[in-house]
Short mmCIF file of C-alpha atoms in Angstrom, two decimals:
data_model
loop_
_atom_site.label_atom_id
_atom_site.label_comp_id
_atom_site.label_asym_id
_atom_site.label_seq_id
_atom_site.Cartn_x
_atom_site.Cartn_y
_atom_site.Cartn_z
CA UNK A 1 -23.62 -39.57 -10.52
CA UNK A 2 -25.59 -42.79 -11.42
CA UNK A 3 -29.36 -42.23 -11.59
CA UNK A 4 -30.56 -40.57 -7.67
CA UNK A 5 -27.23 -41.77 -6.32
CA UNK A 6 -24.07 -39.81 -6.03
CA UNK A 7 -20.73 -41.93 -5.66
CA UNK A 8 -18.51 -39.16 -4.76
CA UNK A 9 -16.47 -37.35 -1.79
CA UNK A 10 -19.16 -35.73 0.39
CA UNK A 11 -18.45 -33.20 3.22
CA UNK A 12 -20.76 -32.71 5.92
CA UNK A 13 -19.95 -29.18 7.98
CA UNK A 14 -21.63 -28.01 11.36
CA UNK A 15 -20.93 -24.69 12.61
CA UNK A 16 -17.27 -23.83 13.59
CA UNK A 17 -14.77 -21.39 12.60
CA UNK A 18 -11.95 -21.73 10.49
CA UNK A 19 -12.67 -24.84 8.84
CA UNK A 20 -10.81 -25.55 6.09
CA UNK A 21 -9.22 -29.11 4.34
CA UNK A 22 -10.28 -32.07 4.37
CA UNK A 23 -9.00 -35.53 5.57
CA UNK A 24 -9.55 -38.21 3.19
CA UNK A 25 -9.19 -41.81 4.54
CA UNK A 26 -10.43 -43.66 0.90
CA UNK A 27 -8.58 -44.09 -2.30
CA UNK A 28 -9.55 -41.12 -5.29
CA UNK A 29 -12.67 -42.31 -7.07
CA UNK A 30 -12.10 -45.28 -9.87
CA UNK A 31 -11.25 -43.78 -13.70
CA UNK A 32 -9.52 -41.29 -11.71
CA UNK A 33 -5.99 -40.43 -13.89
CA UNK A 34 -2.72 -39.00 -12.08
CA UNK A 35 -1.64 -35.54 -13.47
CA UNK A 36 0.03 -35.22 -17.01
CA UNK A 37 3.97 -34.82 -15.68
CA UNK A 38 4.68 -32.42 -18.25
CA UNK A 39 1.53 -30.36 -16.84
CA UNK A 40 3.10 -30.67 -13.18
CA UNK A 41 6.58 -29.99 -14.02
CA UNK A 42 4.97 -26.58 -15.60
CA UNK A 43 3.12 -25.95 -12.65
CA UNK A 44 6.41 -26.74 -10.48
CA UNK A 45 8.10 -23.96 -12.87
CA UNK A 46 5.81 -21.29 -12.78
CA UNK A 47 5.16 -21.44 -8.79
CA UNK A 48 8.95 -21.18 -8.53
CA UNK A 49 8.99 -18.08 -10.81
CA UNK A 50 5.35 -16.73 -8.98
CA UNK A 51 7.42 -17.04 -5.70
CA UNK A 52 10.04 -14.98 -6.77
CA UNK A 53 8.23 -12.02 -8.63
CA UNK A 54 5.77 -12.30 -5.46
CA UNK A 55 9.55 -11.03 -3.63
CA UNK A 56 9.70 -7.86 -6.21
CA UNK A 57 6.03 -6.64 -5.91
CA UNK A 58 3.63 -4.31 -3.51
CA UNK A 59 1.91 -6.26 -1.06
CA UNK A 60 -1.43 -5.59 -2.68
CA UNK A 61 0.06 -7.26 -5.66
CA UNK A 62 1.33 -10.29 -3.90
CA UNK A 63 -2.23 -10.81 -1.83
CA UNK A 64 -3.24 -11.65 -5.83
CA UNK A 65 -0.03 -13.88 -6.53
CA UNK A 66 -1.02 -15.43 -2.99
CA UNK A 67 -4.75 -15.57 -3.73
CA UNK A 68 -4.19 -17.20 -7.44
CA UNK A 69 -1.68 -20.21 -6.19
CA UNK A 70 -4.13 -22.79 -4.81
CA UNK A 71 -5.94 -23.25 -8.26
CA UNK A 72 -2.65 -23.16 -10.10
CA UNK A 73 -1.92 -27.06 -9.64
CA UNK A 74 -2.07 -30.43 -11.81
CA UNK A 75 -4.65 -31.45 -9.77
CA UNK A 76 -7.42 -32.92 -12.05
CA UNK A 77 -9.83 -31.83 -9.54
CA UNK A 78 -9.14 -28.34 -9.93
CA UNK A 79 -12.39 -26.43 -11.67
CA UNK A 80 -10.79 -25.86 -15.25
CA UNK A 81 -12.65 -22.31 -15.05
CA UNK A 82 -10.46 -21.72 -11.39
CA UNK A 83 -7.46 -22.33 -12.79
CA UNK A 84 -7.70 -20.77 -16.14
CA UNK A 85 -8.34 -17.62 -14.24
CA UNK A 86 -5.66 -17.92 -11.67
CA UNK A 87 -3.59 -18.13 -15.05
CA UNK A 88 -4.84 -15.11 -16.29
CA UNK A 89 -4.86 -13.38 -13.08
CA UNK A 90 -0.84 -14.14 -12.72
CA UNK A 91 -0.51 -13.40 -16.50
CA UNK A 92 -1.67 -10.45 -15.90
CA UNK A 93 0.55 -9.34 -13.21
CA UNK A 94 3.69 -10.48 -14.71
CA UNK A 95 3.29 -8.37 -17.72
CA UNK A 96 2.68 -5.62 -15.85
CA UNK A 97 6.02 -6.48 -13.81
CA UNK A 98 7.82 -5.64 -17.26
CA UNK A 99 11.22 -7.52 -18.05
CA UNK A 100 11.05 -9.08 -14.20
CA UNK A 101 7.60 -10.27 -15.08
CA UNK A 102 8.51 -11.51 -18.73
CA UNK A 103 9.68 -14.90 -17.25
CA UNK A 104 6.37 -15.67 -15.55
CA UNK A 105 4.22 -14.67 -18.76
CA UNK A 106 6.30 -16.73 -20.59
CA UNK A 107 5.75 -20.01 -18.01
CA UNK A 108 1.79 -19.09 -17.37
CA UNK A 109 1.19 -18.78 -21.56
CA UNK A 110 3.06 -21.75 -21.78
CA UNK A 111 0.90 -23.63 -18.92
CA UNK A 112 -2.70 -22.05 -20.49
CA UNK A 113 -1.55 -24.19 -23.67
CA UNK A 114 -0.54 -27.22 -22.10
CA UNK A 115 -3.93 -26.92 -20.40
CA UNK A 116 -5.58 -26.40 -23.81
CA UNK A 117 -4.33 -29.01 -25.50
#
């Protein structure tokens, strides 16, 4: 934002049902940097693990996992805050999965650093 003028994406919705997306016909905004590809090879691993304890777990359980994957991505536009606690939120689950859990906590601590750093 420059002074009274704002030089980002703006969507405009009237009425409807179901909206959701959006199509984007520009290029990203200028200064804006591609993901870190050590953060999305993370993210790659731990969806891959998420989709495979998701399997093992009640269906309440999985609504969580399924809830928690659209903030877990490299995307820089991702709120830090959103994704932070879809980290904890899958954290959380694996360790309660036990020893079929213990790969996921491993990948989500190991993506909450990467983020930190």
């Amino acid at each position: 934002m420059s002074g009274d003028v704002y030089h980002g994406k703006v969507v405009n919705m009237h009425g409807g049902q179901g909206n959701t997306g959006m199509i984007n016909y520009g290029s990203d905004p200028v200064g804006s940097t591609p993901p870190d590809p050590a953060l999305e090879q993370a993210v790659r691993e731990l969806v891959a693990l998420l989709t495979d304890l998701r399997a093992c777990v009640a269906p309440a359980t999985a609504q969580h996992i399924d809830a928690s994957l659209p903030a877990i991505t490299a995307d820089p536009a991702v709120p830090p805050e959103e994704r932070h606690s879809a980290l904890l939120t899958v954290a959380g689950i694996a360790a309660t999965a036990g020893a079929l859990g213990q790969p996921v906590l491993d990948a989500a601590r190991a993506l909450i650093e990467l983020i930190a750093a």
